Short mmCIF file of C-alpha atoms and ligand atoms in Angstrom, two decimals:
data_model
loop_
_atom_site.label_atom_id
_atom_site.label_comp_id
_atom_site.label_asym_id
_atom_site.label_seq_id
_atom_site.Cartn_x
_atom_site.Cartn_y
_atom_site.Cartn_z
CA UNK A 1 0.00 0.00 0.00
CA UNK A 2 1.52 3.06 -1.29
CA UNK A 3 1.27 6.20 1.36
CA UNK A 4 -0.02 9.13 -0.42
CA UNK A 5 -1.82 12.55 0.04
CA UNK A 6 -4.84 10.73 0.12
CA UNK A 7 -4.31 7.82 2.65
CA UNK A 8 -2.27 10.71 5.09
CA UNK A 9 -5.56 13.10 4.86
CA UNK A 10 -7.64 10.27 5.99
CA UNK A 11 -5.41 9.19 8.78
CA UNK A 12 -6.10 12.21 10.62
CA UNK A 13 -9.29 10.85 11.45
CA UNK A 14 -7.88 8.24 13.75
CA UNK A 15 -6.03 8.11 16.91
CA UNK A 16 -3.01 6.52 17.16
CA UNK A 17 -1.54 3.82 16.96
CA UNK A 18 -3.52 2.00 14.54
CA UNK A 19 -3.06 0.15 10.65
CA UNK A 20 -5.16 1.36 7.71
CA UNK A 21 -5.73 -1.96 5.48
CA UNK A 22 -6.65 -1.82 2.05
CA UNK A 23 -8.69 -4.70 1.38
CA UNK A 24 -7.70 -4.12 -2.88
CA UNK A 25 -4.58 -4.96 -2.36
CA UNK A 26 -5.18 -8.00 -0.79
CA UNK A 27 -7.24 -9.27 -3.84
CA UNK A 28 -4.34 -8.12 -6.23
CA UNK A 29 -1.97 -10.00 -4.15
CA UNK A 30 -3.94 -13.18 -4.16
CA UNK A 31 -4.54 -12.66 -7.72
CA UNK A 32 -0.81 -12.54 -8.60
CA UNK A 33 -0.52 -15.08 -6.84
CA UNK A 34 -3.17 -17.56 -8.67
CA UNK A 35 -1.30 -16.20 -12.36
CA UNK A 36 1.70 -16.74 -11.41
CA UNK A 37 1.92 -20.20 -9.92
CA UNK A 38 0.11 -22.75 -12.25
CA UNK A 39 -2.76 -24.70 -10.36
CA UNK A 40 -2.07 -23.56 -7.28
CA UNK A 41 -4.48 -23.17 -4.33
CA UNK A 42 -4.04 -20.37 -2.27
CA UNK A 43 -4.66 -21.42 1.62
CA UNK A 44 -4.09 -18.34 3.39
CA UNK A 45 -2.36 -18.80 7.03
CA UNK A 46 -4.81 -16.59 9.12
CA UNK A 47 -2.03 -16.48 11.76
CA UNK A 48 -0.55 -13.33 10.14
CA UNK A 49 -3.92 -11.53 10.89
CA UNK A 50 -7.21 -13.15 11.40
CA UNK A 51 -9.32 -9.74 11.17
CA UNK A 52 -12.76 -11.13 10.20
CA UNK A 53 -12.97 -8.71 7.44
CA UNK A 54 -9.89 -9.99 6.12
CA UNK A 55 -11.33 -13.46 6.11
CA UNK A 56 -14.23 -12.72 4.84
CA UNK A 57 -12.87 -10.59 1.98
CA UNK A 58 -10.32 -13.64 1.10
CA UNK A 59 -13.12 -16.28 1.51
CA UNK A 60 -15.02 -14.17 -0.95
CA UNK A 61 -12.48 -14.20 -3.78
CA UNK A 62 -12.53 -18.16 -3.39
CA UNK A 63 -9.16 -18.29 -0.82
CA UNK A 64 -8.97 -21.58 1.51
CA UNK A 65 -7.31 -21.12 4.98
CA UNK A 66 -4.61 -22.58 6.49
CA UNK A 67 -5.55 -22.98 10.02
CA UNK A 68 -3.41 -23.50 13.25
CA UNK A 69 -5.48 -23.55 16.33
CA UNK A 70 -8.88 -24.29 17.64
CA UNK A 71 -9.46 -20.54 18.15
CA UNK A 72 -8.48 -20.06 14.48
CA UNK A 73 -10.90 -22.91 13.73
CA UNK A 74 -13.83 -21.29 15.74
CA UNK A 75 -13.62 -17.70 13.80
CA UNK A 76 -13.77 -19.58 10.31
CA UNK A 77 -16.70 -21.52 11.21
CA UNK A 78 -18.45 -18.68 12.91
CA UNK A 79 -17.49 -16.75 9.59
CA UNK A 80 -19.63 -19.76 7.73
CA UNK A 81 -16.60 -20.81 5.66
CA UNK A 82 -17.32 -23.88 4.66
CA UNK A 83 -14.78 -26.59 6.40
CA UNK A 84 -13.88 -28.68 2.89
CA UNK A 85 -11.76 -25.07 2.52
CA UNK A 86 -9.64 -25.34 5.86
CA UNK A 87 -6.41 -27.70 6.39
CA UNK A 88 -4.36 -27.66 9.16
CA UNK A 89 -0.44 -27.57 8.73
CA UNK A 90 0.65 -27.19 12.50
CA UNK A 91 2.62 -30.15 13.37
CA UNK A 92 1.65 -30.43 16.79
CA UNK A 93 -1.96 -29.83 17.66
CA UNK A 94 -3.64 -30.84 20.83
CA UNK A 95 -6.19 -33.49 21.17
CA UNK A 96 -9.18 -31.05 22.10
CA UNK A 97 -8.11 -29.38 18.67
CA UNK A 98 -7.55 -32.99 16.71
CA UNK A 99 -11.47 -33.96 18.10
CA UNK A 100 -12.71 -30.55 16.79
CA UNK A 101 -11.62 -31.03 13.33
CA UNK A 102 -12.64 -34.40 12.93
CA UNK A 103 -16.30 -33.61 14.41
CA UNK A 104 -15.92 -31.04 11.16
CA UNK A 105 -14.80 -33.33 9.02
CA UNK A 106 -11.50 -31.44 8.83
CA UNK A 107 -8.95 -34.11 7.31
CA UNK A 108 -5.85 -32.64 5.87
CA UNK A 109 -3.40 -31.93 9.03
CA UNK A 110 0.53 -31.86 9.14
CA UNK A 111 2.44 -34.15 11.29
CA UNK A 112 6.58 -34.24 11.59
CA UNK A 113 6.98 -36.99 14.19
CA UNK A 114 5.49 -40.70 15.77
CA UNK A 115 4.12 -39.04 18.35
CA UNK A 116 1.97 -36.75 16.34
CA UNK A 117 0.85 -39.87 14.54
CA UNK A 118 -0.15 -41.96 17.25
CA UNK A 119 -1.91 -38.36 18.29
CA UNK A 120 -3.48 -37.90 15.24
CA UNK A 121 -4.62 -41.89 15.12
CA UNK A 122 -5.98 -41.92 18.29
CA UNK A 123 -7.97 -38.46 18.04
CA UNK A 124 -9.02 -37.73 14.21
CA UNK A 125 -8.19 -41.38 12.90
CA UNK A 126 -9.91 -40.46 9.62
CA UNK A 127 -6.87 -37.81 9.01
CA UNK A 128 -5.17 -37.65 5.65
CA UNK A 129 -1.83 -36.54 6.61
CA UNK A 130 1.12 -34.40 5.00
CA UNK A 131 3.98 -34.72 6.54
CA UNK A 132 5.82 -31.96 7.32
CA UNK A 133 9.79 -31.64 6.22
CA UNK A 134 13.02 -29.51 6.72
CA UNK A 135 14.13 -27.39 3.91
CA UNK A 136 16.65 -24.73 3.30
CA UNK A 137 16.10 -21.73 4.88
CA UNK A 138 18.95 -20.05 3.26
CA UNK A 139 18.21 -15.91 2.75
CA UNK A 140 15.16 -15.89 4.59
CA UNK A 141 14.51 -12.83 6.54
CA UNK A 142 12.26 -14.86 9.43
CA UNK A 143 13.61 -18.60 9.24
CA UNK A 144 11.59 -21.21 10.50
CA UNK A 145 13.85 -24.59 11.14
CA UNK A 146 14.04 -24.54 14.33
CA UNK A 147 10.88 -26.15 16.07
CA UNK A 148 9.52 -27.69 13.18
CA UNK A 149 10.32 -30.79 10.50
CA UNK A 150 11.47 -34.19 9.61
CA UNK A 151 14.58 -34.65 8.18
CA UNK A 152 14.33 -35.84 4.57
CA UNK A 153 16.09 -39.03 4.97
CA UNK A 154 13.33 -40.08 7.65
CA UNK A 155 10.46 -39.05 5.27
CA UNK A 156 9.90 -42.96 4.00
CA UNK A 157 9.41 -44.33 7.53
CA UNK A 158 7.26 -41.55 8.59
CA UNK A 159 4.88 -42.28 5.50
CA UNK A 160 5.45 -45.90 5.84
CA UNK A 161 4.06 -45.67 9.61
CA UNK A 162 1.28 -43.07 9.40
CA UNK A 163 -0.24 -45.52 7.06
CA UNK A 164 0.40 -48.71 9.13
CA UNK A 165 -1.74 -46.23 11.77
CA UNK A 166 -4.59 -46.37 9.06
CA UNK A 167 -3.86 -42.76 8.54
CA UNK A 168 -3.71 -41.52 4.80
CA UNK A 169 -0.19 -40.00 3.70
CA UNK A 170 -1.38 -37.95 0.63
CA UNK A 171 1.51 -35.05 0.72
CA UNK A 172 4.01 -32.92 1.61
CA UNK A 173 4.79 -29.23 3.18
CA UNK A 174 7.41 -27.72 4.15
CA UNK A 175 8.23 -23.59 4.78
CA UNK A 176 11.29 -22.02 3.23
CA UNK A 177 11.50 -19.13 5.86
CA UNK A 178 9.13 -16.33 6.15
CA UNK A 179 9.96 -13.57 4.01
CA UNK A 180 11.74 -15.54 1.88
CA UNK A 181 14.35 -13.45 -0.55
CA UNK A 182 16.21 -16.68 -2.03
CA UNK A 183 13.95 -18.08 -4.97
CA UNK A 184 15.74 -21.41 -4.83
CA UNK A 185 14.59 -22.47 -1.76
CA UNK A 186 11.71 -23.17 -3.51
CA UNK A 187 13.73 -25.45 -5.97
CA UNK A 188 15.86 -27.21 -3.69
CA UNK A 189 12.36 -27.90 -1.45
CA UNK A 190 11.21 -29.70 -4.91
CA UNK A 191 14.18 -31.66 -5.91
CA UNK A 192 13.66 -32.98 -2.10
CA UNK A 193 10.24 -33.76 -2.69
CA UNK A 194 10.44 -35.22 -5.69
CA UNK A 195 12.79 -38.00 -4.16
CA UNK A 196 10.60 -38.29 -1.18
CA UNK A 197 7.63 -38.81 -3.79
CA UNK A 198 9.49 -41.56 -5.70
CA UNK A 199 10.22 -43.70 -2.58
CA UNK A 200 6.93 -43.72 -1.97
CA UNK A 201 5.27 -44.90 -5.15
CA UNK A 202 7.51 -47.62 -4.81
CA UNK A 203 6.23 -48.36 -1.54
CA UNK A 204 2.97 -48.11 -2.61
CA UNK A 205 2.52 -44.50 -1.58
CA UNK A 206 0.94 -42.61 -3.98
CA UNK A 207 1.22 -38.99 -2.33
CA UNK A 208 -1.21 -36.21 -4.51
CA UNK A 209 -0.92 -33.03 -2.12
CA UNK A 210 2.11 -30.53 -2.81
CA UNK A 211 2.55 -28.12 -0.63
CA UNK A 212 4.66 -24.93 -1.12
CA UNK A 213 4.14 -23.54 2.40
CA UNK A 214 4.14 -19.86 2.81
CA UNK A 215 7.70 -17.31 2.75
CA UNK A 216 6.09 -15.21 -0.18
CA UNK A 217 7.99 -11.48 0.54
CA UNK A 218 6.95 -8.35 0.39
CA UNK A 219 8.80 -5.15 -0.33
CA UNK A 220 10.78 -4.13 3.20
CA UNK A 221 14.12 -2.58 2.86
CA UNK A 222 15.77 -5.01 0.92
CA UNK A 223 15.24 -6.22 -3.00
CA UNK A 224 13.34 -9.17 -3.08
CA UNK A 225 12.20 -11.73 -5.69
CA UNK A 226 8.98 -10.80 -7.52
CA UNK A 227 6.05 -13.03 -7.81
CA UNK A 228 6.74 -13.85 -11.55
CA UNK A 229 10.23 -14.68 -10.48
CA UNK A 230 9.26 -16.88 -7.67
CA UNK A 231 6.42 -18.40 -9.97
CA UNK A 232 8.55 -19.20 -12.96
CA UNK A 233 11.75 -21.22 -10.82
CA UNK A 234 8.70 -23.27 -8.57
CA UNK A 235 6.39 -23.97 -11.99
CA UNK A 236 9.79 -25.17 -13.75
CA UNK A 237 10.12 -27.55 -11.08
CA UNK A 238 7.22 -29.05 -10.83
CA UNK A 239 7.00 -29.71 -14.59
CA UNK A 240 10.76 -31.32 -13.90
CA UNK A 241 10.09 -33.43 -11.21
CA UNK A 242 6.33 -34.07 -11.45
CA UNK A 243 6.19 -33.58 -15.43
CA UNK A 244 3.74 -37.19 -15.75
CA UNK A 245 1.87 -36.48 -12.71
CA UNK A 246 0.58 -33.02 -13.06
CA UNK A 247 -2.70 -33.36 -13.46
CA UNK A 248 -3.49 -35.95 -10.65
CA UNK A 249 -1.36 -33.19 -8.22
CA UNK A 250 -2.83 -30.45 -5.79
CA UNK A 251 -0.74 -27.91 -5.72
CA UNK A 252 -1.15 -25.35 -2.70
CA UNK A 253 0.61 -22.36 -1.14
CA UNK A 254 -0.13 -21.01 2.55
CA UNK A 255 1.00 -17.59 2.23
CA UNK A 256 0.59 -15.22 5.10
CA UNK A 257 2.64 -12.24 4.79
CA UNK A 258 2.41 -12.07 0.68
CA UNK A 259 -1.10 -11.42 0.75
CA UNK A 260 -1.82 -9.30 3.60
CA UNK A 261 1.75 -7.45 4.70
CA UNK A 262 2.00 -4.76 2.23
CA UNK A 263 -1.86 -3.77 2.86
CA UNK A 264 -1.41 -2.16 5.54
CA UNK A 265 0.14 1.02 7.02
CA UNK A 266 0.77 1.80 10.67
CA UNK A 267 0.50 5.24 11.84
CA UNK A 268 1.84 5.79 15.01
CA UNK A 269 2.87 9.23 17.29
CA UNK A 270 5.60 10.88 18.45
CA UNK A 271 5.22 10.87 22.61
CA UNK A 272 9.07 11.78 23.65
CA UNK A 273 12.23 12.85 22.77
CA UNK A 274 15.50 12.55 24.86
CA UNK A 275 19.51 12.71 24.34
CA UNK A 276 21.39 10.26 26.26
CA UNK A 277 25.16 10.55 25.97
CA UNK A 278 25.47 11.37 21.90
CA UNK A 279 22.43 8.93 20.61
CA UNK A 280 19.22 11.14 19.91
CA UNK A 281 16.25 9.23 20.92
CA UNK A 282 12.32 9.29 20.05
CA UNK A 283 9.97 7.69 21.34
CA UNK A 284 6.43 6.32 19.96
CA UNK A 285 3.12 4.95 20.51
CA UNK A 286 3.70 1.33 19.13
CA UNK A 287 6.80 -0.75 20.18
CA UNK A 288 8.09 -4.35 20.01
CA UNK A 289 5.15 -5.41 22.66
CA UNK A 290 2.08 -3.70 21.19
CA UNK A 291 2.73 -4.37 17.42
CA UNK A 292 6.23 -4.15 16.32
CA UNK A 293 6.81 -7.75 17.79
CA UNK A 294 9.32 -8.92 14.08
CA UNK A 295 11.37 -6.12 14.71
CA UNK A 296 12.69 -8.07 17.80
CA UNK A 297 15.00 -10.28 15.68
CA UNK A 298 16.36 -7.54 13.29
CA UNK A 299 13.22 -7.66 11.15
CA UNK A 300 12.85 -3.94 9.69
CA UNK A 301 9.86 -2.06 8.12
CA UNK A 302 10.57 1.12 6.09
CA UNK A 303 8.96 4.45 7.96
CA UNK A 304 8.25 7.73 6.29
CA UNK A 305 7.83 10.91 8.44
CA UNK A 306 5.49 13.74 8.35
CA UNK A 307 8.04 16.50 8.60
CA UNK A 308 10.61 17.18 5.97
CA UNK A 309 13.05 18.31 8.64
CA UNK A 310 16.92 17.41 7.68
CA UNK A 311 18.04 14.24 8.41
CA UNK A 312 19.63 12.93 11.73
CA UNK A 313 20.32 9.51 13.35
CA UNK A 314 17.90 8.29 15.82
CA UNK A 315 17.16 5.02 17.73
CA UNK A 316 13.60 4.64 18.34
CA UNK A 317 11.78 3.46 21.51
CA UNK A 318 8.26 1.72 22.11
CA UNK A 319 6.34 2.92 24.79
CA UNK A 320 6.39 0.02 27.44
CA UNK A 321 8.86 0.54 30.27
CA UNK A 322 10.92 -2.60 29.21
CA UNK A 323 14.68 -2.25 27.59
CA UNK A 324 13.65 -4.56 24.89
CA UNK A 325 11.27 -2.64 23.48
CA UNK A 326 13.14 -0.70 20.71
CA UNK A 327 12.36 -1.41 17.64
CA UNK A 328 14.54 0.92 15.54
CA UNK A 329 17.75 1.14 16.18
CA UNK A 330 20.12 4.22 14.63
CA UNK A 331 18.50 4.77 11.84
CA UNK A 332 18.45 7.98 9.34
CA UNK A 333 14.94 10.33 10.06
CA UNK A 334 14.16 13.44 9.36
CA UNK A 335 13.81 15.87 12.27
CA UNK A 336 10.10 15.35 14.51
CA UNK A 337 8.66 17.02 17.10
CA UNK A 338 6.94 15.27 19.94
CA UNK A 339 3.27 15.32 18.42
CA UNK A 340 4.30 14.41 15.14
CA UNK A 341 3.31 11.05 13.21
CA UNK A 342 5.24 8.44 11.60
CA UNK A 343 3.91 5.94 9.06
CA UNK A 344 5.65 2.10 9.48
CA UNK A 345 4.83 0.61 5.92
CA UNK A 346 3.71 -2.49 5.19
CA UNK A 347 2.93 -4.17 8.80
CA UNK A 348 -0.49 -5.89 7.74
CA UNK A 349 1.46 -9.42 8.60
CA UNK A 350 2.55 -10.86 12.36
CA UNK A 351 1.78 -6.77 13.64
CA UNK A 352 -1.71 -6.53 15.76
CA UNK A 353 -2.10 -10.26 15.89
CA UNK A 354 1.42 -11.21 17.75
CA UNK A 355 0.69 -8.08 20.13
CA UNK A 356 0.22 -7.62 23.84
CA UNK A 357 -0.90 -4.48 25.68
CA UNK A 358 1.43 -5.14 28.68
CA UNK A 359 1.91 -1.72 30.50
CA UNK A 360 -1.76 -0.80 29.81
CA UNK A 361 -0.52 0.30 25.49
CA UNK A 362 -3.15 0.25 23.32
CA UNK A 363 -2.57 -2.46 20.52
CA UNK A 364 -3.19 -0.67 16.88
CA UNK A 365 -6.67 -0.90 15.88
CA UNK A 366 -7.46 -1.88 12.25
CA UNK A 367 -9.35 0.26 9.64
CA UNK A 368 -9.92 -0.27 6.30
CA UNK A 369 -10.23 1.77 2.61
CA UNK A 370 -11.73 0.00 0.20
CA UNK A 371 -14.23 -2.53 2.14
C1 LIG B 401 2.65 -23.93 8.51
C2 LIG B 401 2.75 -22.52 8.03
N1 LIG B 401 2.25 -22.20 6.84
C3 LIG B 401 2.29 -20.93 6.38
C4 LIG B 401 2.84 -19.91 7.13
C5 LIG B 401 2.82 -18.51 6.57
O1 LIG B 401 4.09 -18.05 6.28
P1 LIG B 401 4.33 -16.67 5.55
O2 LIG B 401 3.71 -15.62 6.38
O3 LIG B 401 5.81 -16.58 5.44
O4 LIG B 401 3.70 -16.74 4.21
C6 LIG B 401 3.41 -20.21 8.38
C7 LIG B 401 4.04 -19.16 9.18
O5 LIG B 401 4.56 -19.35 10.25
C8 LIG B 401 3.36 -21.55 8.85
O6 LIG B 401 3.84 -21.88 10.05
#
């Protein structure tokens, strides 16, 4: 969302902090999106913000949902999306969630280890499963290795026991990093698939369900891949490795941030200003705890300011009274006043929905043009 006259005048109407979404750009994004990656079914993972508008608005334009929780489950069904659009790809889901889904008939659910399987077996035994593995995270600005995935080399037995459970193996996800910058993540994650796929036709495993997981970027402060980039490498791929089974394959992508991060901006106020040995310092109304939360592992948005003061260095504090909470740190601004507003751009993804309001801060309420 691009900030202009326009989307500033309208701002004034609100108090801060809070994030102007514009619903358009959503739809563009999911329509690039649908062009760009042959066949592909957009699940969107409502964990990057599950504003019922937003769900609606996606449901409307025909999106499924990838869903995590049984909170996540419970707004969808309230919302009257129908439940053959919802899959699950969190690896480890509690039984009270596992008995939910199957009640709804809700059968496609990730797993990454024999515990999950005896879970799944013993709670939604109708499940068919996708099994969930590691892949490189190489130039991704949020990696995601760390809690979740089966190593490649175990995929066979994992397959090979989910169906000796009586579950059905029909796929396999993986995520290449969140704001993922490095295209061939996407190909190396389909040369390992392909493999994977192989050893288990000749097991008598025929898996159907690709998944491409999510790590679609949006524009930040670095260059990043564009969507016709990142659809030609993974559409060359699959017609490599899957080139005789095309048409029996479901192809889907769980994007999060790449349809809803850049349509949104965050306006936010200028509520201090100090010196403390040479650093200048501001501080504003949103910070790491109340909406900020990426910026906690060097994730950085772009921010434009209202003045056109000259330029200085400042580090920039949240409001909350804790040390951690600072979520830019010597960067180049013009000169503000305490009063003034910023604009964060593009913070429609992990922003409101990963916030707290710990020392009594407001998180950002949500707005919308276009809806
Ligand atoms: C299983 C799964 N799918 C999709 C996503 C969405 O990722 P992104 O926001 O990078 O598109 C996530 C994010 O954590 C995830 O865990």
């Amino acid at each position: 969302m691009i900030l202009t006259e326009k989307i500033i005048k309208l701002s004034k109407h609100y108090k801060t902090p809070f994030l102007l979404f514009d619903l358009k750009q959503i739809k563009k994004n999911y329509l690039k999106l649908k062009k760009n990656i042959d066949g592909v079914e957009i699940c969107y993972a409502m964990k990057a913000n599950d504003h019922p508008k937003i769900l609606q608005y996606l449901a409307k334009e025909g999106s499924s949902f990838e869903i995590s929780s049984l909170n996540e489950l419970r707004t969808l069904l309230r919302l009257k999306i129908n439940q053959s659009r919802i899959i699950c790809f969190n690896p480890i889901k509690s039984p009270e969630f596992l008995e939910a889904m199957a009640i709804q008939n809700i059968k496609i659910m990730a797993y990454d280890s024999v515990d999950e399987i005896n879970k799944i077996a013993k709670f939604a035994p109708k499940s068919e499963v996708v099994l969930r593995i590691i892949v490189s995270n190489e130039g991704s600005d949020w990696p995601l290795t760390k809690k979740f995935g089966a190593d490649a080399k175990d995929a066979l037995e994992f397959l090979l026991y989910a169906k000796k459970k009586g579950l059905k193996p029909i796929g396999l996800t993986c995520h290449v990093g969140s704001q993922c910058l490095n295209k061939d993540n996407w190909v190396k994650a389909l040369h390992v698939y392909n493999d994977i796929w192989i050893e288990a036709q000749k097991r008598d495993i025929n898996l159907t369900l690709l998944s491409l997981g999510g790590g679609i970027p949006i524009q930040h402060t670095k260059p990043i891949p564009t969507i016709n980039e990142i659809g030609q490498v993974i559409n060359q791929s699959i017609r490599k490795h899957f080139k005789d089974k095309t048409n029996s394959l479901r192809i889907t992508l769980e994007p999060g941030r790449g349809l809803v991060g850049d349509a949104a901006i965050m306006t936010t106020t200028v509520t201090g200003k100090a010196v403390r040995g040479k650093e200048k310092w501001i501080y504003i109304d949103v910070g790491i705890l109340n909406g900020l939360m990426e910026t906690i592992a060097n994730f950085t948005y772009q921010l434009s300011a209202e003045s056109t003061g000259k330029k200085q260095i400042v580090t920039i504090g949240g409001p909350s009274c804790d040390s951690i909470d600072i979520p830019f740190n010597k960067i180049s601004l013009p000169k503000v006043n305490i009063g003034d507003r910023l604009y964060i751009l593009n913070t429609g993804a992990y922003t409101t929905v990963y916030a707290s309001t710990f020392n009594g801060f407001e998180v950002p309420k949500i707005y919308f043009v276009n809806s």
